[in-house]
PDB file of C-alpha atoms and ligand atoms in Angstrom:
ATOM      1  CA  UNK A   1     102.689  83.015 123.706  1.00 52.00           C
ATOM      2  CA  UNK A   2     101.640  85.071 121.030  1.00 52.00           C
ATOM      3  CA  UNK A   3     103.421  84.488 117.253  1.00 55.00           C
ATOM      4  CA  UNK A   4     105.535  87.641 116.080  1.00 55.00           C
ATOM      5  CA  UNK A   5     103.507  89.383 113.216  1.00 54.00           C
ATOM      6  CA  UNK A   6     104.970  90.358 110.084  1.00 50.00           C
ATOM      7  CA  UNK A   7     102.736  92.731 108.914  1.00 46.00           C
ATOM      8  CA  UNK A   8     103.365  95.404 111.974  1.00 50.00           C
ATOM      9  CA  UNK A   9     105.264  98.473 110.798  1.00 44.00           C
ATOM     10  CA  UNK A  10     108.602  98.511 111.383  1.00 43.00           C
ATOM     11  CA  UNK A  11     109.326  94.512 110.441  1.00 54.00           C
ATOM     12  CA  UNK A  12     111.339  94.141 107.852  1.00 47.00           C
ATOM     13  CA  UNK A  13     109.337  91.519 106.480  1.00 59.00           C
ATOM     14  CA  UNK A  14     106.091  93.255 104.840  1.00 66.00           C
ATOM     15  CA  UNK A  15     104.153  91.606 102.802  1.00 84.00           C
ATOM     16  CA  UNK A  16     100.428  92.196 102.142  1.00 96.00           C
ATOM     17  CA  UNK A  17      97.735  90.899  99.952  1.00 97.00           C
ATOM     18  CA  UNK A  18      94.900  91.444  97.921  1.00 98.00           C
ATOM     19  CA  UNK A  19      91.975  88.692  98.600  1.00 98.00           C
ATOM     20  CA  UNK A  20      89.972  89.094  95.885  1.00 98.00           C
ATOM     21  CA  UNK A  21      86.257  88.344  95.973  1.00 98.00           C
ATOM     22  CA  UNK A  22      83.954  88.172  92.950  1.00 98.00           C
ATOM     23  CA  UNK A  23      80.264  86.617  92.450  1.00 98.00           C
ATOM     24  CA  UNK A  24      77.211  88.008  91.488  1.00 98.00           C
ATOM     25  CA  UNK A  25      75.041  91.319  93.830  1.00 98.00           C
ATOM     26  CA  UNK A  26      74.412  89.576  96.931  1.00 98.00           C
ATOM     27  CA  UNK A  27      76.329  86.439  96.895  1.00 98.00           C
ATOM     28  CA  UNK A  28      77.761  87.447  99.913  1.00 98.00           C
ATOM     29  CA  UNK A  29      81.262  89.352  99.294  1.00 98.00           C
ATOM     30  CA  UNK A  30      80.638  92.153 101.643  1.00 98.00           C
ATOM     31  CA  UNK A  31      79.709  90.073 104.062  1.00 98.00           C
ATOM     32  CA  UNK A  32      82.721  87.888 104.020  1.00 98.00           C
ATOM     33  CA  UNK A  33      84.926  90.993 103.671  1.00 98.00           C
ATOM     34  CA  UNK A  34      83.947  92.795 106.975  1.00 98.00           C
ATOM     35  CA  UNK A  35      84.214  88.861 108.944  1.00 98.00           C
ATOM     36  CA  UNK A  36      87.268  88.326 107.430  1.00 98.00           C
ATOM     37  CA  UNK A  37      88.885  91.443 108.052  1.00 98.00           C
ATOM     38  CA  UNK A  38      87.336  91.444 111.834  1.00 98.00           C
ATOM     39  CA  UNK A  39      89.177  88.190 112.034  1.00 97.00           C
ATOM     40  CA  UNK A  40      92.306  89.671 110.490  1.00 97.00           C
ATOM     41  CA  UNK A  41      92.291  92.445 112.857  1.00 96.00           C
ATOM     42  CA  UNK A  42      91.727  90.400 115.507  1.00 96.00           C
ATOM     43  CA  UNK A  43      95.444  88.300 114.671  1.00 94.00           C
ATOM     44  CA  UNK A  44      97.192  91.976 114.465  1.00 94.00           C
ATOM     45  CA  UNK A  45      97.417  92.260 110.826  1.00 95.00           C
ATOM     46  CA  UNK A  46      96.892  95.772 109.527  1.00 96.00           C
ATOM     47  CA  UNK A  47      93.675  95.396 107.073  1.00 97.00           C
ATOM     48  CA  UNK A  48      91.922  97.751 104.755  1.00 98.00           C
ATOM     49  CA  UNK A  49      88.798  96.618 103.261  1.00 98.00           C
ATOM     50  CA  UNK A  50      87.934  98.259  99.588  1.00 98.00           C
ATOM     51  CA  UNK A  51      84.264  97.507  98.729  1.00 98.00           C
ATOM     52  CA  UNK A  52      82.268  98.224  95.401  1.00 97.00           C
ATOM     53  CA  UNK A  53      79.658  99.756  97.000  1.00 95.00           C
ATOM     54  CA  UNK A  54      82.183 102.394  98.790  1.00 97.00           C
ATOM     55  CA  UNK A  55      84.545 103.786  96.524  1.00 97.00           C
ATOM     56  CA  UNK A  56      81.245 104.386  94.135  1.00 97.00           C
ATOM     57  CA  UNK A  57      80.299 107.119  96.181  1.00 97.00           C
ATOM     58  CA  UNK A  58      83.797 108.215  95.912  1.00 97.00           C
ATOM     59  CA  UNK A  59      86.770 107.663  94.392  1.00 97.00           C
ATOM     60  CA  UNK A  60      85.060 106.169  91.038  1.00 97.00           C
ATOM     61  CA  UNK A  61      81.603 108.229  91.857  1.00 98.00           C
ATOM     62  CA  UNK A  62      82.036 109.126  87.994  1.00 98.00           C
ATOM     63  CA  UNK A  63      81.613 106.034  86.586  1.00 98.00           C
ATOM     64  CA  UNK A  64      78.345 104.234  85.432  1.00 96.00           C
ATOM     65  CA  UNK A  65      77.787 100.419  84.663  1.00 95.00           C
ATOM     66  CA  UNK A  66      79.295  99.735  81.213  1.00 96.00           C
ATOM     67  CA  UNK A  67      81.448  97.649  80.486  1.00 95.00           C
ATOM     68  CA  UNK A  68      84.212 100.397  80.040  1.00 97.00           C
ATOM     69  CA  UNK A  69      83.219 101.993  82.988  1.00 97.00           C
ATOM     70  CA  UNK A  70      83.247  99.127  84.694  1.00 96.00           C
ATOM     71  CA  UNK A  71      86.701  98.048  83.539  1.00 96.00           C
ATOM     72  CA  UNK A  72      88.175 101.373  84.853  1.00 98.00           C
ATOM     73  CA  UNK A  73      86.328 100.842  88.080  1.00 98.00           C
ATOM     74  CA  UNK A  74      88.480  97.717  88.638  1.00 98.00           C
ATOM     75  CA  UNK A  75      91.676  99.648  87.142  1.00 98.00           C
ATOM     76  CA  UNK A  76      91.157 102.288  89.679  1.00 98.00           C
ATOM     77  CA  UNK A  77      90.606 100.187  92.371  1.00 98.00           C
ATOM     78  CA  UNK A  78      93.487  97.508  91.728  1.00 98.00           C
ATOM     79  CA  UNK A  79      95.981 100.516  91.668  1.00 98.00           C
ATOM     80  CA  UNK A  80      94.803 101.782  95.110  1.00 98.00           C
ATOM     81  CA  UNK A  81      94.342  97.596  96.216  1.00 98.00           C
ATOM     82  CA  UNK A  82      98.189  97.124  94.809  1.00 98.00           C
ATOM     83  CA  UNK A  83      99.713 100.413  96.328  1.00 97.00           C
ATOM     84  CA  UNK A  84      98.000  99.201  99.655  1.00 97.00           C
ATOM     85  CA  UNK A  85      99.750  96.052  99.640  1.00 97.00           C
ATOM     86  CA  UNK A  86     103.103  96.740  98.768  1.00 96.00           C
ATOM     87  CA  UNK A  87     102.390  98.558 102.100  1.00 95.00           C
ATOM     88  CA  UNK A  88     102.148  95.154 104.090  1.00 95.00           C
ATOM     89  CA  UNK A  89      98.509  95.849 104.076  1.00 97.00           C
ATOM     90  CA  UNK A  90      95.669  92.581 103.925  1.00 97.00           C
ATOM     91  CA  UNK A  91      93.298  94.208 101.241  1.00 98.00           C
ATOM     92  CA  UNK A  92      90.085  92.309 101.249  1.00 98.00           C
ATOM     93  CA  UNK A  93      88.260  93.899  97.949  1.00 98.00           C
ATOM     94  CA  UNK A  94      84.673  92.950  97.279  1.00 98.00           C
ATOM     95  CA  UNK A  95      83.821  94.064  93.873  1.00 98.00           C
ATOM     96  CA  UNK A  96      81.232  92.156  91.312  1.00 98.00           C
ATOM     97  CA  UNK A  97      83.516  92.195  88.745  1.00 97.00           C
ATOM     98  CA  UNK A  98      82.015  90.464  86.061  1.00 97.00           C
ATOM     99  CA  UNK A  99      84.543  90.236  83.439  1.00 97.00           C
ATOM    100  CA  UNK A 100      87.420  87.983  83.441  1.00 98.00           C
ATOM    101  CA  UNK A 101      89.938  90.176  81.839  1.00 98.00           C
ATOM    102  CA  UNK A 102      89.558  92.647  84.632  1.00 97.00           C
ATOM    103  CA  UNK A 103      90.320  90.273  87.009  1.00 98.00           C
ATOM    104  CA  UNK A 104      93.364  89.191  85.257  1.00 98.00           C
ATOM    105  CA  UNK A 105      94.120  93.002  85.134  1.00 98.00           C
ATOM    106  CA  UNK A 106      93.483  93.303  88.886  1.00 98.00           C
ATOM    107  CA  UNK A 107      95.708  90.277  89.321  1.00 98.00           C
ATOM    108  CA  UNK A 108      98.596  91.256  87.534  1.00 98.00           C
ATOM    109  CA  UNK A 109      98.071  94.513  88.677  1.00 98.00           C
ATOM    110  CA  UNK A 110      97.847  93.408  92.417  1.00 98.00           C
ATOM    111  CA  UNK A 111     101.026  91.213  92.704  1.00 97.00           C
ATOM    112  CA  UNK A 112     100.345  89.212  95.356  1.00 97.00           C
ATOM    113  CA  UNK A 113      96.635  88.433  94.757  1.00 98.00           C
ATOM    114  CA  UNK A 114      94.022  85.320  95.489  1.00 98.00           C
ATOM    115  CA  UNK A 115      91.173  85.060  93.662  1.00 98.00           C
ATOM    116  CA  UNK A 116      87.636  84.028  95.819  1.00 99.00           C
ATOM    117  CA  UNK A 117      84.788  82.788  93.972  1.00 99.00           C
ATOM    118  CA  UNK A 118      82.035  83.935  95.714  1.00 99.00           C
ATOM    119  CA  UNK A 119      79.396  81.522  94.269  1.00 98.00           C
ATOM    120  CA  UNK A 120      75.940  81.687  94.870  1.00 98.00           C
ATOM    121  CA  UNK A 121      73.309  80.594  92.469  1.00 98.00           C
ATOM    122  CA  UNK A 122      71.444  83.674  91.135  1.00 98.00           C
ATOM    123  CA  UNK A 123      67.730  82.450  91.843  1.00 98.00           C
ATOM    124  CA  UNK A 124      69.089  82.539  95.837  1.00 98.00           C
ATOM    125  CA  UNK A 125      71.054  86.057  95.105  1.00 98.00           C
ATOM    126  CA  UNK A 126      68.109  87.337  93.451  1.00 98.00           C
ATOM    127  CA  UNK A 127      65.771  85.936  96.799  1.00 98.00           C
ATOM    128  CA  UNK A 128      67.812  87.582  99.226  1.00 98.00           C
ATOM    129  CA  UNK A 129      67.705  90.945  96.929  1.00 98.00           C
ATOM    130  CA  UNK A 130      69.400  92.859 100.021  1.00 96.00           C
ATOM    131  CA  UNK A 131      69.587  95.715  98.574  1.00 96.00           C
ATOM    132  CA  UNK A 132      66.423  95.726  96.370  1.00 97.00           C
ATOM    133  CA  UNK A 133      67.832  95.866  93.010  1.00 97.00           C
ATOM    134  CA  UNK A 134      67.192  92.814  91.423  1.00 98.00           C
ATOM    135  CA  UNK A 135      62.909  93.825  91.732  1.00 98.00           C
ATOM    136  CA  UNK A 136      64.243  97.285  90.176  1.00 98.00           C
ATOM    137  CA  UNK A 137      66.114  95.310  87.314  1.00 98.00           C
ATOM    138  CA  UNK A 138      63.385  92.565  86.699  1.00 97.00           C
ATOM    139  CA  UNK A 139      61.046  95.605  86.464  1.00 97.00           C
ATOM    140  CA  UNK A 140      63.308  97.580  84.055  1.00 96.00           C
ATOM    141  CA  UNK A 141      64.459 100.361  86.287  1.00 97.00           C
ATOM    142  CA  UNK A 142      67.689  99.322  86.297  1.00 96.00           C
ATOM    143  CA  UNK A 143      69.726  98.747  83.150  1.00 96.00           C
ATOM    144  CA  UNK A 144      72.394  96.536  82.781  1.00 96.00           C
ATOM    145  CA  UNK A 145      72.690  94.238  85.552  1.00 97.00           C
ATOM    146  CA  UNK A 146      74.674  91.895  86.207  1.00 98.00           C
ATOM    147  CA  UNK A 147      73.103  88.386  86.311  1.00 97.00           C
ATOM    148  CA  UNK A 148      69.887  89.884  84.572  1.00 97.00           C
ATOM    149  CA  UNK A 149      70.673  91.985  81.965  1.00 96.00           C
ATOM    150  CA  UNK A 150      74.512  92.089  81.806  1.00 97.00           C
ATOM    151  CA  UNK A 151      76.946  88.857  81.558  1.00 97.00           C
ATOM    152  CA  UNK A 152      79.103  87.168  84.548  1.00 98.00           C
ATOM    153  CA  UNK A 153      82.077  85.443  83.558  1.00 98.00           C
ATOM    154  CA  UNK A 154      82.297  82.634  85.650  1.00 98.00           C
ATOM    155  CA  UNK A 155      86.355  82.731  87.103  1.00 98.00           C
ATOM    156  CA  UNK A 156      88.135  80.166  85.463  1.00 95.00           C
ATOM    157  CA  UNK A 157      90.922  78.994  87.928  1.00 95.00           C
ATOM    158  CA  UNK A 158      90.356  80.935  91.181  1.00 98.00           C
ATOM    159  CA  UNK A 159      92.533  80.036  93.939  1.00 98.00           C
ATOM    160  CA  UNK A 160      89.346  79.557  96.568  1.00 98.00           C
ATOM    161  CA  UNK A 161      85.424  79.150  95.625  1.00 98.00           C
ATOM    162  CA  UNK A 162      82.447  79.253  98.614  1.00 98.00           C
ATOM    163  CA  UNK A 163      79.411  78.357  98.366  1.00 98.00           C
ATOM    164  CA  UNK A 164      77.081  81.002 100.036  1.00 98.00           C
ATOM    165  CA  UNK A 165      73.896  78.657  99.732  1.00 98.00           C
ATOM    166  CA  UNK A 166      75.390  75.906 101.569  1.00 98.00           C
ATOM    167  CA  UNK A 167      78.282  77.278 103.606  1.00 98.00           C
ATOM    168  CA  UNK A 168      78.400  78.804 106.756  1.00 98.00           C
ATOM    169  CA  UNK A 169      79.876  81.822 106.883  1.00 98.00           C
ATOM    170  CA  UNK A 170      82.267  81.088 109.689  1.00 98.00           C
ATOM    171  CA  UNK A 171      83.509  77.955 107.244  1.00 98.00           C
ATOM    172  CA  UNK A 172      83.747  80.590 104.155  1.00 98.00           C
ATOM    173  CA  UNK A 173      86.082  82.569 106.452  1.00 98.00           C
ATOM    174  CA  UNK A 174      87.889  80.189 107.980  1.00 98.00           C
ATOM    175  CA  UNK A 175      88.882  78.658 104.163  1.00 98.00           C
ATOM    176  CA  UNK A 176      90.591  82.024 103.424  1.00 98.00           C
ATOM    177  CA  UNK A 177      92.013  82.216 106.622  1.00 98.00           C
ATOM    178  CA  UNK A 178      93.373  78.878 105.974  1.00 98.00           C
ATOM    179  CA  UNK A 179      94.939  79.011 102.318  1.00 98.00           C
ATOM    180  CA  UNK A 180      96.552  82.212 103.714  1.00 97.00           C
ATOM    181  CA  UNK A 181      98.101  80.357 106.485  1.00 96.00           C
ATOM    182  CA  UNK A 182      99.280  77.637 104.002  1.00 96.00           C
ATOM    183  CA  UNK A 183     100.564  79.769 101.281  1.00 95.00           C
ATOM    184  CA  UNK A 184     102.337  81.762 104.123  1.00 93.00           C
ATOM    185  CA  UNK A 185     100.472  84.984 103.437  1.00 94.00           C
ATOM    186  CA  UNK A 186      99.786  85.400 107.479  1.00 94.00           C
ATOM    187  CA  UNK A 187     101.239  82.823 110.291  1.00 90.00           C
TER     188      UNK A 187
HETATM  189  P1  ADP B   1      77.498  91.202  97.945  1.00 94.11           P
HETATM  190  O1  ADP B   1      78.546  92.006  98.656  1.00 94.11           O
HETATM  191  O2  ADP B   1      78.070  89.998  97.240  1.00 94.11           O
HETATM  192  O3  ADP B   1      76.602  92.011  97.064  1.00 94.11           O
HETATM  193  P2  ADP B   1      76.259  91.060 100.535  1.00 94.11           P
HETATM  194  O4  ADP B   1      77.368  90.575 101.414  1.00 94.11           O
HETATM  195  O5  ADP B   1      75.948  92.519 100.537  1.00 94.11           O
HETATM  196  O6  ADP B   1      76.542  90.544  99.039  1.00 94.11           O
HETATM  197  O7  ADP B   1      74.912  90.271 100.858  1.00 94.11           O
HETATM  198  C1  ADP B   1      74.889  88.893 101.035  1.00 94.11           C
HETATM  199  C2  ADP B   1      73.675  88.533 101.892  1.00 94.11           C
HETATM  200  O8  ADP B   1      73.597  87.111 102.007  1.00 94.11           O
HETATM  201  C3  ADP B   1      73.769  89.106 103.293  1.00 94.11           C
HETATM  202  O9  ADP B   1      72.476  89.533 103.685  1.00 94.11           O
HETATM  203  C4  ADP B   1      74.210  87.887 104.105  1.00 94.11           C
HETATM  204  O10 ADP B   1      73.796  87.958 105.449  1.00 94.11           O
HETATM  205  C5  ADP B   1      73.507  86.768 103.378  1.00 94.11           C
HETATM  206  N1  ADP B   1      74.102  85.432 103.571  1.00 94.11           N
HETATM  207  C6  ADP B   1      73.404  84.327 103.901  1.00 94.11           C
HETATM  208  N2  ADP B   1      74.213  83.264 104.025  1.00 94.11           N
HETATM  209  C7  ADP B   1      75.477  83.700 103.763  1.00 94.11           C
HETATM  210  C8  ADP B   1      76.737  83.052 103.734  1.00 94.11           C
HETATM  211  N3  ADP B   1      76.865  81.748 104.007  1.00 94.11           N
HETATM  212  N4  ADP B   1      77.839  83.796 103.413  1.00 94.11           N
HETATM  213  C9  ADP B   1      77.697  85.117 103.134  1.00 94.11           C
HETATM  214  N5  ADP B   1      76.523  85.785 103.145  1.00 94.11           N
HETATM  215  C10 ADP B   1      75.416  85.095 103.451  1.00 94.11           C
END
C-alpha cells in the first residue's frame, strides 16, 4: 500500500525543504540535484530544482562573479528557495557558493534547510572540466574562479558531505534520501 504524502496540496501538514548543495564547478551538484529530485518525484513529493547555472540566465542575469555579486546571487536565490518551501515544496538548490556567510544567510534565510557538502578534490573537478572553464581560467580568460583564482570556504558543520571521487552517485542520493527520512523531512 502506498504511504499518505504530506507534501500533496491540500494536506494540512506542509512542510518543504531546502537541500542545499555546495562544492566547487563540477563536483557534481547538478548532477545530484536532477537524480535526487527524479527520485523525489518519483515518491510524490512536489520538487523544484533551483540551479546556479539557471537562474544566471535569468532571474540574477545581472550579476557578475564578485564577491558582492555573488552574495546577492545567494540572497536572491534563498528568498525564492525559502518562499518555495514554506509552500511544502522539496527545493534541491545547486549553487557553488563559496563563502560561508552566505550559506549561513541562505540557512537562516531558508528555515528548514540541510546543508550537502559536495566534495570533490579540485585536481578531479578540474579533470572532468564539464563545462570547459577551468582550461579558460588556467589560461586567464576567466577571472575569478572559484578553486583557481577565487577562495572556497570549506563548510564547517554541514549536515551531509559526499564524496564525488569515490561515491556512486546512486549512494550520494540515497544518503540524502536517507537523512530526510530520518529527520522526518519525507516518510
Ligand atoms: P556542478 O553542478 O557541481 O558544477 P556537474 O553536476 O555539472 O557539477 O558535473 C559533475 C560531473 O561529474 C558530471 O559530468 C557527472 O557525471 C560527473 N560525476 C562523476 N562521478 C560522479 C558522482 N559520483 N557524483 C556526481 N557526479 C559525478
Amino acid at each position: 500500500m502506498k504511504k499518505s504524502n504530506p507534501l500533496k496540496p491540500g494536506d494540512n501538514n506542509l512542510k518543504g525543504v531546502g537541500i542545499w548543495m555546495t562544492g566547487l564547478s563540477g563536483a557534481g551538484k547538478t548532477t545530484i540535484s536532477i537524480f535526487l529530485e527524479k527520485r523525489l518525484i518519483e515518491m510524490d513529493y512536489r520538487v523544484q530544482r533551483l540551479d546556479g547555472d539557471i537562474v544566471r540566465q535569468d532571474l540574477t542575469a545581472d550579476l557578475g562573479f564578485s564577491k558582492e555579486d555573488r552574495d546577492r546571487n545567494i540572497q536572491r536565490v534563498s528568498f525564492v528557495a525559502h518562499l518555495l518551501v514554506n509552500q511544502g515544496i522539496v527545493v534541491p538548490c545547486a549553487f557553488i557558493s563559496p563563502y560561508w556567510e552566505e550559506r549561513q544567510y541562505a540557512r537562516d534565510k531558508i528555515g528548514r534547510f540541510i546543508e550537502v557538502f559536495v566534495e570533490c578534490p579540485l585536481k578531479v573537478c578540474e579533470k572532468r572540466d564539464v563545462k570547459g572553464l577551468y582550461a579558460k581560467a588556467r589560461a586567464g580568460e576567466i577571472k575569478g574562479f572559484t578553486g583557481v583564482d577565487d577562495p572556497y570556504e570549506i563548510p564547517k558543520n554541514p549536515e551531509i558531505v559526499v564524496h564525488t571521487d569515490k561515491m556512486t552517485l546512486e549512494d550520494e542520493v540515497e544518503i540524502i534520501i536517507d537523512y530526510l527520512k530520518e529527520h522526518n523531512y519525507i516518510v
